[in-house]
Structures are given as C-alpha cells and as structure tokens.
Amino acid sequence: MESKEYEVSTPTTEAAKPAWDAIVAIALGVAALIMAEFLPAGLLTPMASDLGVTEGMAGQAVTATSIFAVITSLLLAFITRKLDRRHVLLGLSFLLVCSNLLVAFAPTFSVLLVGRVLLGVSLGGFWSMAAATAARLVPQANVPTAIAIIFGGSSFASVFAAPLSSYLGNVIGWRNVFLLSAGISVCGLALQAFTLPALKPIGTTKLGTLPAVLKTPQFSSGMLAVALVFCGHFAAFTYLRPFLEQTTRVGPNALSAILLTFGVANFIGTSFAGMLIKHHFYRAQILLPLALFATGLGVLAFGGSALATTTLIFSWGAVVGPVPVIWSAWVARKVPEHAETAGGIFVAAIQLSAAVGAMAGGAAFDLDGSIGVFSFSAISWLLSSFVVGAFIRTLSFADDSIRETQEMVDFCNA
C-alpha cells in the first residue's frame, strides 16, 4: 500500500504543511494501546476465573506488559535505527492487533501472557516514537497542538476503558471485549497505513546514544522530575478507592461517579496542554507539581467531606492531565537529534515510576493507611517542583524564528 506524501521535517527543517490526518491516526493508535492496557482493570475477575488462575496471578499479565514496555522503549530506537519510521509504527500497530486476538482466544494463561507481552512491546515502542514522529509531521509552531492531540487520545481511552470494559464484560463476555479492542486496533492500523508518509530514519542511534542522551545537560534532572510526579500520582491513584471507601465513606455508586469525575477532569486538563506549552512552558513545569502538592494536602485535610474530596479529585485529574504532554514536548525539544531515544527514556521513566509508586504506596498504606499514601504523594510532588526550579533552566518552546515571525505580523498589522 502506498503511503501519502508529505514534506516532513528533520531536526533542522520544518514540515511544509501539517499532516493532521496522520496525527489523528497516531492518536487513534495511542488510544487503542491505552484501551488494551487498561482493559484488565475491569475484567480481571472473569479472566482469572475462566483461565483457572488466581486474580493475583492474572494481575502478573499487567506486570509483564510494563516490563516489556520499559525494555522496548529503551532499545527500539537502536534496533530499528535503519528502518523507515512509518514501517516501524505500522509493525507496532500490527503487534497490538495480534496481542488483542491472542488474549481473546487464549486457551491458557500462558498464551494470554504472550499476548500481553506483545502489548508491552507495542506500547513501549509506539509511545517512545509518538512525540518524535509528531514533531516531523507538522511545522514547529504546530508541534504543541499535535502532541496534545496524541495525548488526548490517551486521556480519552483512559477515561472510558476500565468502566466500559467492566460493563461490556458482563454483557458480552471478556473475550468479546478484547475482540472489540482488536477491531479498534485494526481501524488504527488501517488509518495509519493510509495517512503516514515515508519517514526515513534521522540522526545516528548507537548503543552509546542512551547514556549520551542521559548526559545531556538537565535531561537527567528532567527525568527525575517526571519520575517524582508520576511516582506520587500512581501511589495515590492506586489507593484512591480504599481512601474513598474508608475515609470519605462513599458508596459504590458515588465511588464510580468520583472516579469518572477524575477521568473527565484529566481529559479536560489534557486539552489545555497545547496552550500551556506555547505560553507557560517553564512555569507549568514548576507550578503543576505545586498544584498537585496543594491538592494532596487538601485531600488530607478535607478527606472526610464527600463534596470537598470530589472537588479536590477533579482538580487532581485536571492538573495531572497536561503533565505528560508538557514533558513529552520538553523531551522532543531538548534532544531533537535523538528524539526517539529520549522519548524511550521518557516512557521508561513513567513506566518505572508507576511500579515504584504502587510499591511505595503499598508500604505507606500498610504503615499509616491512606494518610501515609497521600503524604508520600504530596512530598513526591513537592520534590518534583523543587527539582525543576533548582536544576532546570527556562526552555521556551517558541523558538526565536517563531517569535520573529509573530513580531513581523504584529508590525505589519500596526
């Protein structure tokens, strides 16, 4: 199948015109990935029962996905360094289709585990390339919007995947839910095949590129700030349900409504990410973790009030929504010549922080219940803001040429 032709950008040139259809295709691919990742959250019990394993054992399929996502995100740029990026993205999307089909028809847990490993490879690889690819498909001035669209697909899927899978699983069975996910994955693959242009590999990726990127001034500090934000986030979110049940004392219906509120707020917050990148890039990197810190303190102080807690959780979702978009743009801007490798490190940092956050949250929960969890999260968020302020210098997304163009437009309009 022939690909659509665009004049795409390199680290030193800009795309002649934005390829928005290709951006939408990538966003659909991301949404399909996130949907597949979150499906077990609403289907774990029937999956375990059908396959004859415990829920704890079934949950290891999620762990396997995360482990292979980390490995792939770090190594993919080197392994595929000579391949057209279009072909790589299509291959990763094909793996997602295979993953869903394997899980849907899995006769044993071992086969299901293989399917979830394929998901990890697809997830880590696709995510690590998403921002770098977006930067090549649109002019520099449109990159924030393109990245926000891609992450919008992720946010949308994360809002509805778990509750929908739980509902549909009761209606049509968990295997058919994965078949539906496979159908969505096929749609994403087809759209990418029709819209993605040829994207020749750029730069030189070697095994030494990974440590070289980590040695880039401020890059490691940036990844530490990212890890602290998401470590706090995943620690708190993992134990949000017991907090709402034990401290806020809400019922099942109110619990579902509050969790949906978080997801909707997250989607709304993500939609403002492009504006924050364009106009408040550095300030957002500092202030968003501070806002999360304040939210954590608020939850600790007013957790007994359902109304106050719901408002604070809505704020939490809205504030954390733009964070991955902003940092993804920072990574692509900070190391443009090795954007894919840097993107892989970024994905690995989030995946590892998810695991560490959940483990640390569990230890804090055993030590001091939900109070310990939100205290840990608040400290993590505060430290993230401190790292940005202390070790990361201002990096404006709008480069000099964009500002000069705007000044010329303003002069002509005067």
mmCIF file of C-alpha atoms in Angstrom:
data_model
loop_
_atom_site.group_PDB
_atom_site.id
_atom_site.type_symbol
_atom_site.label_atom_id
_atom_site.label_comp_id
_atom_site.label_asym_id
_atom_site.label_seq_id
_atom_site.Cartn_x
_atom_site.Cartn_y
_atom_site.Cartn_z
ATOM 1 C CA MET A 1 0.000 0.000 0.000
ATOM 2 C CA GLU A 2 1.420 3.368 -0.979
ATOM 3 C CA SER A 3 1.789 5.980 1.712
ATOM 4 C CA LYS A 4 0.569 9.528 1.481
ATOM 5 C CA GLU A 5 3.286 12.010 0.534
ATOM 6 C CA TYR A 6 4.218 14.999 2.673
ATOM 7 C CA GLU A 7 7.318 17.066 3.026
ATOM 8 C CA VAL A 8 8.284 16.045 6.532
ATOM 9 C CA SER A 9 10.674 17.790 8.853
ATOM 10 C CA THR A 10 14.075 16.795 10.159
ATOM 11 C CA PRO A 11 15.828 18.227 13.225
ATOM 12 C CA THR A 12 16.947 21.187 11.117
ATOM 13 C CA THR A 13 13.940 21.709 8.841
ATOM 14 C CA GLU A 14 10.206 22.067 9.270
ATOM 15 C CA ALA A 15 7.324 20.281 7.608
ATOM 16 C CA ALA A 16 5.914 22.374 4.768
ATOM 17 C CA LYS A 17 2.347 21.841 5.980
ATOM 18 C CA PRO A 18 0.796 19.986 8.907
ATOM 19 C CA ALA A 19 -0.231 16.380 8.275
ATOM 20 C CA TRP A 20 -3.203 16.438 10.642
ATOM 21 C CA ASP A 21 -4.707 13.217 9.274
ATOM 22 C CA ALA A 22 -1.505 11.381 10.184
ATOM 23 C CA ILE A 23 -1.551 12.973 13.648
ATOM 24 C CA VAL A 24 -5.134 11.753 14.148
ATOM 25 C CA ALA A 25 -4.072 8.269 13.002
ATOM 26 C CA ILE A 26 -1.295 8.215 15.609
ATOM 27 C CA ALA A 27 -3.750 9.469 18.246
ATOM 28 C CA LEU A 28 -6.127 6.613 17.389
ATOM 29 C CA GLY A 29 -3.243 4.167 17.666
ATOM 30 C CA VAL A 30 -2.333 5.553 21.094
ATOM 31 C CA ALA A 31 -5.966 5.372 22.219
ATOM 32 C CA ALA A 32 -6.150 1.735 21.106
ATOM 33 C CA LEU A 33 -2.955 0.962 23.040
ATOM 34 C CA ILE A 34 -4.160 2.612 26.243
ATOM 35 C CA MET A 35 -7.525 0.899 25.914
ATOM 36 C CA ALA A 36 -5.862 -2.505 25.639
ATOM 37 C CA GLU A 37 -3.589 -1.690 28.585
ATOM 38 C CA PHE A 38 -6.486 -0.723 30.876
ATOM 39 C CA LEU A 39 -8.955 -3.462 29.903
ATOM 40 C CA PRO A 40 -7.802 -5.938 32.600
ATOM 41 C CA ALA A 41 -8.691 -3.380 35.291
ATOM 42 C CA GLY A 42 -12.361 -4.057 34.617
ATOM 43 C CA LEU A 43 -12.070 -7.698 33.517
ATOM 44 C CA LEU A 44 -9.525 -9.247 35.873
ATOM 45 C CA THR A 45 -12.007 -11.339 37.884
ATOM 46 C CA PRO A 46 -13.747 -13.084 34.933
ATOM 47 C CA MET A 47 -10.405 -13.519 33.145
ATOM 48 C CA ALA A 48 -8.898 -15.257 36.171
ATOM 49 C CA SER A 49 -11.980 -17.429 36.684
ATOM 50 C CA ASP A 50 -12.158 -18.517 33.034
ATOM 51 C CA LEU A 51 -8.457 -19.369 32.817
ATOM 52 C CA GLY A 52 -8.354 -21.144 36.182
ATOM 53 C CA VAL A 53 -5.818 -18.875 37.901
ATOM 54 C CA THR A 54 -5.979 -16.563 40.891
ATOM 55 C CA GLU A 55 -6.603 -12.842 40.441
ATOM 56 C CA GLY A 56 -3.107 -12.226 41.759
ATOM 57 C CA MET A 57 -1.653 -14.459 39.063
ATOM 58 C CA ALA A 58 -3.805 -12.815 36.384
ATOM 59 C CA GLY A 59 -2.510 -9.464 37.527
ATOM 60 C CA GLN A 60 1.017 -10.540 36.604
ATOM 61 C CA ALA A 61 -0.026 -10.137 32.989
ATOM 62 C CA VAL A 62 -0.157 -6.396 33.668
ATOM 63 C CA THR A 63 3.309 -6.535 35.226
ATOM 64 C CA ALA A 64 4.666 -8.343 32.156
ATOM 65 C CA THR A 65 3.242 -5.612 29.931
ATOM 66 C CA SER A 66 5.030 -2.902 31.933
ATOM 67 C CA ILE A 67 8.364 -4.749 31.985
ATOM 68 C CA PHE A 68 8.453 -5.257 28.216
ATOM 69 C CA ALA A 69 7.228 -1.696 27.636
ATOM 70 C CA VAL A 70 10.267 -0.402 29.543
ATOM 71 C CA ILE A 71 12.711 -2.674 27.683
ATOM 72 C CA THR A 72 11.262 -1.826 24.266
ATOM 73 C CA SER A 73 11.108 1.911 24.905
ATOM 74 C CA LEU A 74 14.819 1.964 25.720
ATOM 75 C CA LEU A 75 16.078 -0.282 22.893
ATOM 76 C CA LEU A 76 13.709 0.236 19.955
ATOM 77 C CA ALA A 77 15.437 3.318 18.525
ATOM 78 C CA PHE A 78 18.712 1.375 18.264
ATOM 79 C CA ILE A 79 17.202 -1.868 16.978
ATOM 80 C CA THR A 80 15.211 -0.101 14.238
ATOM 81 C CA ARG A 81 17.761 2.638 13.506
ATOM 82 C CA LYS A 82 17.903 1.823 9.762
ATOM 83 C CA LEU A 83 14.180 1.336 9.193
ATOM 84 C CA ASP A 84 11.602 3.769 7.862
ATOM 85 C CA ARG A 85 9.684 5.042 10.893
ATOM 86 C CA ARG A 86 6.400 4.538 9.037
ATOM 87 C CA HIS A 87 7.111 0.826 8.742
ATOM 88 C CA VAL A 88 8.101 0.635 12.413
ATOM 89 C CA LEU A 89 4.871 2.296 13.560
ATOM 90 C CA LEU A 90 2.787 0.032 11.321
ATOM 91 C CA GLY A 91 4.617 -3.015 12.665
ATOM 92 C CA LEU A 92 3.971 -1.968 16.258
ATOM 93 C CA SER A 93 0.281 -1.394 15.497
ATOM 94 C CA PHE A 94 0.130 -4.856 13.916
ATOM 95 C CA LEU A 95 1.581 -6.313 17.128
ATOM 96 C CA LEU A 96 -1.257 -4.623 19.023
ATOM 97 C CA VAL A 97 -3.825 -6.356 16.825
ATOM 98 C CA CYS A 98 -2.072 -9.686 17.383
ATOM 99 C CA SER A 99 -1.973 -9.068 21.128
ATOM 100 C CA ASN A 100 -5.718 -8.466 21.375
ATOM 101 C CA LEU A 101 -6.509 -11.526 19.274
ATOM 102 C CA LEU A 102 -4.187 -13.768 21.293
ATOM 103 C CA VAL A 103 -5.792 -12.641 24.548
ATOM 104 C CA ALA A 104 -9.320 -13.003 23.147
ATOM 105 C CA PHE A 105 -8.734 -16.605 22.042
ATOM 106 C CA ALA A 106 -6.243 -17.621 24.757
ATOM 107 C CA PRO A 107 -6.932 -21.243 25.851
ATOM 108 C CA THR A 108 -4.484 -20.935 28.759
ATOM 109 C CA PHE A 109 -2.953 -18.233 30.916
ATOM 110 C CA SER A 110 0.434 -18.805 29.250
ATOM 111 C CA VAL A 111 -0.993 -17.822 25.854
ATOM 112 C CA LEU A 112 -2.664 -14.776 27.397
ATOM 113 C CA LEU A 113 0.684 -13.815 28.917
ATOM 114 C CA VAL A 114 2.320 -13.944 25.475
ATOM 115 C CA GLY A 115 -0.401 -11.644 24.182
ATOM 116 C CA ARG A 116 0.223 -9.151 26.971
ATOM 117 C CA VAL A 117 3.980 -9.281 26.309
ATOM 118 C CA LEU A 118 3.278 -8.302 22.691
ATOM 119 C CA LEU A 119 1.200 -5.417 24.046
ATOM 120 C CA GLY A 120 4.171 -4.293 26.134
ATOM 121 C CA VAL A 121 6.416 -4.256 23.063
ATOM 122 C CA SER A 122 3.829 -2.309 21.068
ATOM 123 C CA LEU A 123 3.101 0.081 23.930
ATOM 124 C CA GLY A 124 6.718 0.917 24.752
ATOM 125 C CA GLY A 125 7.738 1.255 21.121
ATOM 126 C CA PHE A 126 4.779 3.285 19.882
ATOM 127 C CA TRP A 127 4.832 5.656 22.839
ATOM 128 C CA SER A 128 8.574 6.286 22.557
ATOM 129 C CA MET A 129 8.167 7.320 18.902
ATOM 130 C CA ALA A 130 4.903 9.277 19.149
ATOM 131 C CA ALA A 131 6.220 12.731 20.079
ATOM 132 C CA ALA A 132 9.272 12.487 17.805
ATOM 133 C CA THR A 133 7.056 11.487 14.882
ATOM 134 C CA ALA A 134 4.594 14.301 15.598
ATOM 135 C CA ALA A 135 7.462 16.798 15.506
ATOM 136 C CA ARG A 136 8.295 15.643 11.964
ATOM 137 C CA LEU A 137 4.728 15.761 10.663
ATOM 138 C CA VAL A 138 3.883 19.383 11.448
ATOM 139 C CA PRO A 139 5.667 22.754 11.406
ATOM 140 C CA GLN A 140 7.418 23.695 14.657
ATOM 141 C CA ALA A 141 4.664 26.126 15.668
ATOM 142 C CA ASN A 142 2.077 23.306 15.490
ATOM 143 C CA VAL A 143 4.040 20.723 17.497
ATOM 144 C CA PRO A 144 2.358 21.528 20.864
ATOM 145 C CA THR A 145 -1.086 21.082 19.309
ATOM 146 C CA ALA A 146 -0.052 17.842 17.588
ATOM 147 C CA ILE A 147 1.327 16.364 20.805
ATOM 148 C CA ALA A 148 -1.784 17.469 22.704
ATOM 149 C CA ILE A 149 -3.989 15.673 20.144
ATOM 150 C CA ILE A 150 -1.980 12.475 20.528
ATOM 151 C CA PHE A 151 -2.134 12.585 24.316
ATOM 152 C CA GLY A 152 -5.811 13.479 24.062
ATOM 153 C CA GLY A 153 -6.374 10.045 22.550
ATOM 154 C CA SER A 154 -4.603 8.527 25.549
ATOM 155 C CA SER A 155 -6.636 10.551 28.019
ATOM 156 C CA PHE A 156 -9.931 9.690 26.316
ATOM 157 C CA ALA A 157 -9.149 5.974 26.349
ATOM 158 C CA SER A 158 -8.034 6.024 29.987
ATOM 159 C CA VAL A 159 -11.333 7.669 30.999
ATOM 160 C CA PHE A 160 -13.632 5.069 29.481
ATOM 161 C CA ALA A 161 -11.602 1.848 29.105
ATOM 162 C CA ALA A 162 -11.974 0.442 32.622
ATOM 163 C CA PRO A 163 -15.661 1.311 33.290
ATOM 164 C CA LEU A 164 -16.735 0.302 29.773
ATOM 165 C CA SER A 165 -14.823 -2.962 29.894
ATOM 166 C CA SER A 166 -16.441 -3.829 33.201
ATOM 167 C CA TYR A 167 -19.921 -3.145 31.822
ATOM 168 C CA LEU A 168 -19.391 -4.845 28.457
ATOM 169 C CA GLY A 169 -17.712 -7.808 30.105
ATOM 170 C CA ASN A 170 -20.916 -8.532 31.981
ATOM 171 C CA VAL A 171 -22.960 -8.214 28.775
ATOM 172 C CA ILE A 172 -20.906 -9.924 26.072
ATOM 173 C CA GLY A 173 -18.075 -11.622 27.998
ATOM 174 C CA TRP A 174 -14.458 -10.588 28.494
ATOM 175 C CA ARG A 175 -13.170 -12.333 25.352
ATOM 176 C CA ASN A 176 -15.546 -10.377 23.130
ATOM 177 C CA VAL A 177 -14.392 -7.162 24.777
ATOM 178 C CA PHE A 178 -10.854 -7.933 23.612
ATOM 179 C CA LEU A 179 -12.226 -8.734 20.159
ATOM 180 C CA LEU A 180 -13.795 -5.261 20.086
ATOM 181 C CA SER A 181 -10.418 -3.851 21.121
ATOM 182 C CA ALA A 182 -8.830 -5.780 18.240
ATOM 183 C CA GLY A 183 -11.329 -4.191 15.849
ATOM 184 C CA ILE A 184 -10.411 -0.707 17.053
ATOM 185 C CA SER A 185 -6.732 -1.623 16.670
ATOM 186 C CA VAL A 186 -7.356 -2.696 13.062
ATOM 187 C CA CYS A 187 -9.011 0.686 12.378
ATOM 188 C CA GLY A 188 -5.974 2.465 13.789
ATOM 189 C CA LEU A 189 -3.604 0.332 11.698
ATOM 190 C CA ALA A 190 -5.596 0.979 8.516
ATOM 191 C CA LEU A 191 -5.747 4.737 9.097
ATOM 192 C CA GLN A 192 -2.001 4.852 9.736
ATOM 193 C CA ALA A 193 -1.348 2.879 6.558
ATOM 194 C CA PHE A 194 -3.337 5.428 4.515
ATOM 195 C CA THR A 195 -2.027 8.618 6.142
ATOM 196 C CA LEU A 196 1.526 8.141 7.408
ATOM 197 C CA PRO A 197 4.159 9.346 4.939
ATOM 198 C CA ALA A 198 7.556 7.780 4.477
ATOM 199 C CA LEU A 199 9.718 8.805 7.433
ATOM 200 C CA LYS A 200 13.340 7.975 6.831
ATOM 201 C CA PRO A 201 15.427 7.480 9.997
ATOM 202 C CA ILE A 202 17.334 10.580 11.052
ATOM 203 C CA GLY A 203 20.387 11.015 13.219
ATOM 204 C CA THR A 204 22.699 8.230 14.323
ATOM 205 C CA THR A 205 21.461 5.864 17.020
ATOM 206 C CA LYS A 206 24.071 3.639 18.640
ATOM 207 C CA LEU A 207 24.203 1.680 21.867
ATOM 208 C CA GLY A 208 26.128 4.635 23.283
ATOM 209 C CA THR A 209 23.316 7.018 22.388
ATOM 210 C CA LEU A 210 21.329 6.101 25.508
ATOM 211 C CA PRO A 211 23.980 7.177 28.042
ATOM 212 C CA ALA A 212 24.864 10.142 25.817
ATOM 213 C CA VAL A 213 21.273 11.395 25.989
ATOM 214 C CA LEU A 214 21.229 10.910 29.748
ATOM 215 C CA LYS A 215 24.355 13.073 29.959
ATOM 216 C CA THR A 216 22.658 15.922 28.082
ATOM 217 C CA PRO A 217 22.624 18.949 30.431
ATOM 218 C CA GLN A 218 19.455 18.987 32.557
ATOM 219 C CA PHE A 219 17.990 15.882 30.877
ATOM 220 C CA SER A 220 18.521 13.526 33.817
ATOM 221 C CA SER A 221 17.122 16.177 36.155
ATOM 222 C CA GLY A 222 14.075 16.442 33.924
ATOM 223 C CA MET A 223 13.517 12.687 34.025
ATOM 224 C CA LEU A 224 13.884 12.768 37.817
ATOM 225 C CA ALA A 225 11.190 15.451 37.971
ATOM 226 C CA VAL A 226 8.952 13.345 35.719
ATOM 227 C CA ALA A 227 9.527 10.224 37.820
ATOM 228 C CA LEU A 228 8.681 12.095 41.041
ATOM 229 C CA VAL A 229 5.419 13.455 39.587
ATOM 230 C CA PHE A 230 4.235 10.067 38.389
ATOM 231 C CA CYS A 231 5.538 8.181 41.401
ATOM 232 C CA GLY A 232 3.315 10.364 43.581
ATOM 233 C CA HIS A 233 0.438 10.095 41.134
ATOM 234 C CA PHE A 234 0.425 6.307 40.824
ATOM 235 C CA ALA A 235 0.903 5.843 44.572
ATOM 236 C CA ALA A 236 -2.176 7.948 45.327
ATOM 237 C CA PHE A 237 -4.301 6.685 42.445
ATOM 238 C CA THR A 238 -3.625 3.031 43.246
ATOM 239 C CA TYR A 239 -5.037 3.501 46.742
ATOM 240 C CA LEU A 240 -7.697 6.072 45.910
ATOM 241 C CA ARG A 241 -10.534 3.536 46.182
ATOM 242 C CA PRO A 242 -9.750 2.430 49.755
ATOM 243 C CA PHE A 243 -9.336 6.094 50.720
ATOM 244 C CA LEU A 244 -12.770 6.953 49.366
ATOM 245 C CA GLU A 245 -14.337 3.907 50.979
ATOM 246 C CA GLN A 246 -12.666 4.147 54.385
ATOM 247 C CA THR A 247 -12.068 7.871 54.899
ATOM 248 C CA THR A 248 -14.670 9.643 52.759
ATOM 249 C CA ARG A 249 -17.075 6.713 53.266
ATOM 250 C CA VAL A 250 -18.810 6.849 49.895
ATOM 251 C CA GLY A 251 -20.979 4.075 48.473
ATOM 252 C CA PRO A 252 -20.411 2.101 45.257
ATOM 253 C CA ASN A 253 -22.388 4.479 43.029
ATOM 254 C CA ALA A 254 -20.691 7.578 44.421
ATOM 255 C CA LEU A 255 -17.319 5.850 44.099
ATOM 256 C CA SER A 256 -17.875 5.193 40.379
ATOM 257 C CA ALA A 257 -19.040 8.775 39.861
ATOM 258 C CA ILE A 258 -15.975 10.222 41.586
ATOM 259 C CA LEU A 259 -13.603 8.029 39.558
ATOM 260 C CA LEU A 260 -15.365 9.093 36.362
ATOM 261 C CA THR A 261 -15.026 12.713 37.520
ATOM 262 C CA PHE A 262 -11.274 12.222 37.763
ATOM 263 C CA GLY A 263 -11.140 10.826 34.226
ATOM 264 C CA VAL A 264 -13.234 13.620 32.736
ATOM 265 C CA ALA A 265 -11.105 16.241 34.508
ATOM 266 C CA ASN A 266 -7.974 14.554 33.198
ATOM 267 C CA PHE A 267 -9.313 14.785 29.649
ATOM 268 C CA ILE A 268 -10.186 18.472 30.116
ATOM 269 C CA GLY A 269 -6.745 19.222 31.543
ATOM 270 C CA THR A 270 -5.036 17.494 28.634
ATOM 271 C CA SER A 271 -6.948 19.694 26.181
ATOM 272 C CA PHE A 272 -5.232 22.765 27.652
ATOM 273 C CA ALA A 273 -1.739 21.291 27.356
ATOM 274 C CA GLY A 274 -1.010 22.871 23.964
ATOM 275 C CA MET A 275 -1.788 26.340 25.285
ATOM 276 C CA LEU A 276 0.409 25.797 28.349
ATOM 277 C CA ILE A 277 3.309 24.631 26.190
ATOM 278 C CA LYS A 278 3.074 27.661 23.920
ATOM 279 C CA HIS A 279 2.676 30.327 26.572
ATOM 280 C CA HIS A 280 3.631 28.973 30.018
ATOM 281 C CA PHE A 281 6.042 26.126 29.328
ATOM 282 C CA TYR A 282 8.588 26.527 32.138
ATOM 283 C CA ARG A 283 6.101 27.920 34.655
ATOM 284 C CA ALA A 284 3.827 24.909 34.087
ATOM 285 C CA GLN A 285 6.697 22.509 34.809
ATOM 286 C CA ILE A 286 7.124 24.140 38.226
ATOM 287 C CA LEU A 287 3.555 25.085 39.126
ATOM 288 C CA LEU A 288 1.686 21.918 38.133
ATOM 289 C CA PRO A 289 3.539 19.747 40.702
ATOM 290 C CA LEU A 290 2.987 22.501 43.273
ATOM 291 C CA ALA A 291 -0.731 22.431 42.478
ATOM 292 C CA LEU A 292 -0.701 18.645 42.923
ATOM 293 C CA PHE A 293 1.073 19.135 46.259
ATOM 294 C CA ALA A 294 -1.656 21.544 47.375
ATOM 295 C CA THR A 295 -4.308 19.066 46.219
ATOM 296 C CA GLY A 296 -2.670 16.299 48.242
ATOM 297 C CA LEU A 297 -2.679 18.482 51.355
ATOM 298 C CA GLY A 298 -6.324 19.336 50.687
ATOM 299 C CA VAL A 299 -7.287 15.672 50.472
ATOM 300 C CA LEU A 300 -5.523 15.009 53.770
ATOM 301 C CA ALA A 301 -7.295 17.939 55.435
ATOM 302 C CA PHE A 302 -10.809 17.535 53.997
ATOM 303 C CA GLY A 303 -10.954 13.844 53.070
ATOM 304 C CA GLY A 304 -13.947 13.292 55.322
ATOM 305 C CA SER A 305 -16.148 15.557 53.186
ATOM 306 C CA ALA A 306 -17.516 13.952 50.014
ATOM 307 C CA LEU A 307 -18.078 17.309 48.317
ATOM 308 C CA ALA A 308 -14.622 18.659 49.152
ATOM 309 C CA THR A 309 -12.950 15.387 48.202
ATOM 310 C CA THR A 310 -14.776 15.228 44.859
ATOM 311 C CA THR A 311 -13.716 18.807 44.083
ATOM 312 C CA LEU A 312 -10.112 18.065 45.003
ATOM 313 C CA ILE A 313 -10.044 14.871 42.931
ATOM 314 C CA PHE A 314 -11.446 16.793 39.962
ATOM 315 C CA SER A 315 -8.622 19.323 40.430
ATOM 316 C CA TRP A 316 -6.094 16.494 40.685
ATOM 317 C CA GLY A 317 -7.260 14.996 37.387
ATOM 318 C CA ALA A 318 -7.247 18.352 35.606
ATOM 319 C CA VAL A 319 -3.785 19.301 36.881
ATOM 320 C CA VAL A 320 -2.066 15.977 36.165
ATOM 321 C CA GLY A 321 -3.581 15.775 32.656
ATOM 322 C CA PRO A 322 -1.192 18.211 30.925
ATOM 323 C CA VAL A 323 1.927 16.915 32.718
ATOM 324 C CA PRO A 324 2.911 14.082 30.312
ATOM 325 C CA VAL A 325 2.161 16.278 27.288
ATOM 326 C CA ILE A 326 4.351 19.118 28.558
ATOM 327 C CA TRP A 327 7.247 16.856 29.455
ATOM 328 C CA SER A 328 6.968 14.947 26.190
ATOM 329 C CA ALA A 329 7.295 18.254 24.334
ATOM 330 C CA TRP A 330 10.246 19.185 26.553
ATOM 331 C CA VAL A 331 11.991 15.905 25.720
ATOM 332 C CA ALA A 332 11.468 16.338 21.964
ATOM 333 C CA ARG A 333 12.729 19.931 22.179
ATOM 334 C CA LYS A 334 15.655 19.192 24.491
ATOM 335 C CA VAL A 335 17.238 16.411 22.402
ATOM 336 C CA PRO A 336 15.899 16.885 18.852
ATOM 337 C CA GLU A 337 18.740 14.935 17.239
ATOM 338 C CA HIS A 338 17.907 11.854 19.366
ATOM 339 C CA ALA A 339 14.208 12.462 19.969
ATOM 340 C CA GLU A 340 13.239 8.785 19.712
ATOM 341 C CA THR A 341 15.863 7.606 22.202
ATOM 342 C CA ALA A 342 14.941 10.439 24.548
ATOM 343 C CA GLY A 343 11.270 9.571 24.124
ATOM 344 C CA GLY A 344 12.069 5.990 25.046
ATOM 345 C CA ILE A 345 13.759 7.115 28.249
ATOM 346 C CA PHE A 346 10.717 9.274 29.000
ATOM 347 C CA VAL A 347 8.343 6.312 28.566
ATOM 348 C CA ALA A 348 10.624 4.113 30.684
ATOM 349 C CA ALA A 349 10.672 6.745 33.431
ATOM 350 C CA ILE A 350 6.863 6.795 33.562
ATOM 351 C CA GLN A 351 6.528 3.001 33.493
ATOM 352 C CA LEU A 352 9.136 2.553 36.235
ATOM 353 C CA SER A 353 7.611 5.320 38.352
ATOM 354 C CA ALA A 354 4.256 3.553 38.049
ATOM 355 C CA ALA A 355 5.760 0.380 39.504
ATOM 356 C CA VAL A 356 7.755 2.176 42.199
ATOM 357 C CA GLY A 357 4.818 4.429 43.078
ATOM 358 C CA ALA A 358 2.468 1.488 43.523
ATOM 359 C CA MET A 359 5.035 -0.336 45.684
ATOM 360 C CA ALA A 360 5.825 2.743 47.789
ATOM 361 C CA GLY A 361 2.129 3.491 48.110
ATOM 362 C CA GLY A 362 1.543 -0.026 49.380
ATOM 363 C CA ALA A 363 4.263 0.345 52.007
ATOM 364 C CA ALA A 364 2.870 3.729 53.063
ATOM 365 C CA PHE A 365 -0.649 2.295 53.207
ATOM 366 C CA ASP A 366 0.468 -0.575 55.447
ATOM 367 C CA LEU A 367 2.317 1.905 57.666
ATOM 368 C CA ASP A 368 -0.295 4.631 58.059
ATOM 369 C CA GLY A 369 -3.253 3.897 55.787
ATOM 370 C CA SER A 370 -4.449 6.417 53.209
ATOM 371 C CA ILE A 371 -2.909 9.279 55.182
ATOM 372 C CA GLY A 372 0.514 7.738 54.650
ATOM 373 C CA VAL A 373 -0.163 7.304 50.917
ATOM 374 C CA PHE A 374 -1.232 10.894 50.267
ATOM 375 C CA SER A 375 1.572 12.211 52.478
ATOM 376 C CA PHE A 376 4.074 10.292 50.350
ATOM 377 C CA SER A 377 2.470 11.587 47.153
ATOM 378 C CA ALA A 378 2.439 15.188 48.365
ATOM 379 C CA ILE A 379 6.146 15.002 49.212
ATOM 380 C CA SER A 380 6.930 13.496 45.780
ATOM 381 C CA TRP A 381 5.051 16.306 44.022
ATOM 382 C CA LEU A 382 6.799 18.978 46.065
ATOM 383 C CA LEU A 383 10.213 17.463 45.308
ATOM 384 C CA SER A 384 9.399 17.405 41.587
ATOM 385 C CA SER A 385 8.716 21.131 41.606
ATOM 386 C CA PHE A 386 11.937 21.705 43.552
ATOM 387 C CA VAL A 387 13.988 19.704 41.019
ATOM 388 C CA VAL A 388 12.632 21.793 38.141
ATOM 389 C CA GLY A 389 13.286 25.083 39.923
ATOM 390 C CA ALA A 390 16.755 24.120 41.110
ATOM 391 C CA PHE A 391 18.234 22.198 38.193
ATOM 392 C CA ILE A 392 16.315 23.013 35.010
ATOM 393 C CA ARG A 393 16.728 26.309 33.211
ATOM 394 C CA THR A 394 13.997 28.020 31.250
ATOM 395 C CA LEU A 395 13.293 26.335 27.913
ATOM 396 C CA SER A 396 10.779 28.253 25.828
ATOM 397 C CA PHE A 397 9.029 26.121 23.243
ATOM 398 C CA ALA A 398 8.572 29.040 20.874
ATOM 399 C CA ASP A 399 11.956 29.485 19.239
ATOM 400 C CA ASP A 400 13.387 32.781 18.004
ATOM 401 C CA SER A 401 12.168 32.319 14.446
ATOM 402 C CA ILE A 402 8.571 31.897 15.606
ATOM 403 C CA ARG A 403 8.785 34.965 17.827
ATOM 404 C CA GLU A 404 10.327 36.987 14.998
ATOM 405 C CA THR A 405 7.551 35.889 12.647
ATOM 406 C CA GLN A 406 4.917 36.947 15.152
ATOM 407 C CA GLU A 407 6.661 40.291 15.677
ATOM 408 C CA MET A 408 6.694 40.845 11.919
ATOM 409 C CA VAL A 409 2.964 40.070 11.727
ATOM 410 C CA ASP A 410 2.298 42.490 14.569
ATOM 411 C CA PHE A 411 4.401 45.164 12.850
ATOM 412 C CA CYS A 412 2.537 44.735 9.560
ATOM 413 C CA ASN A 413 -0.801 44.934 11.358
ATOM 414 C CA ALA A 414 0.194 48.115 13.218
#
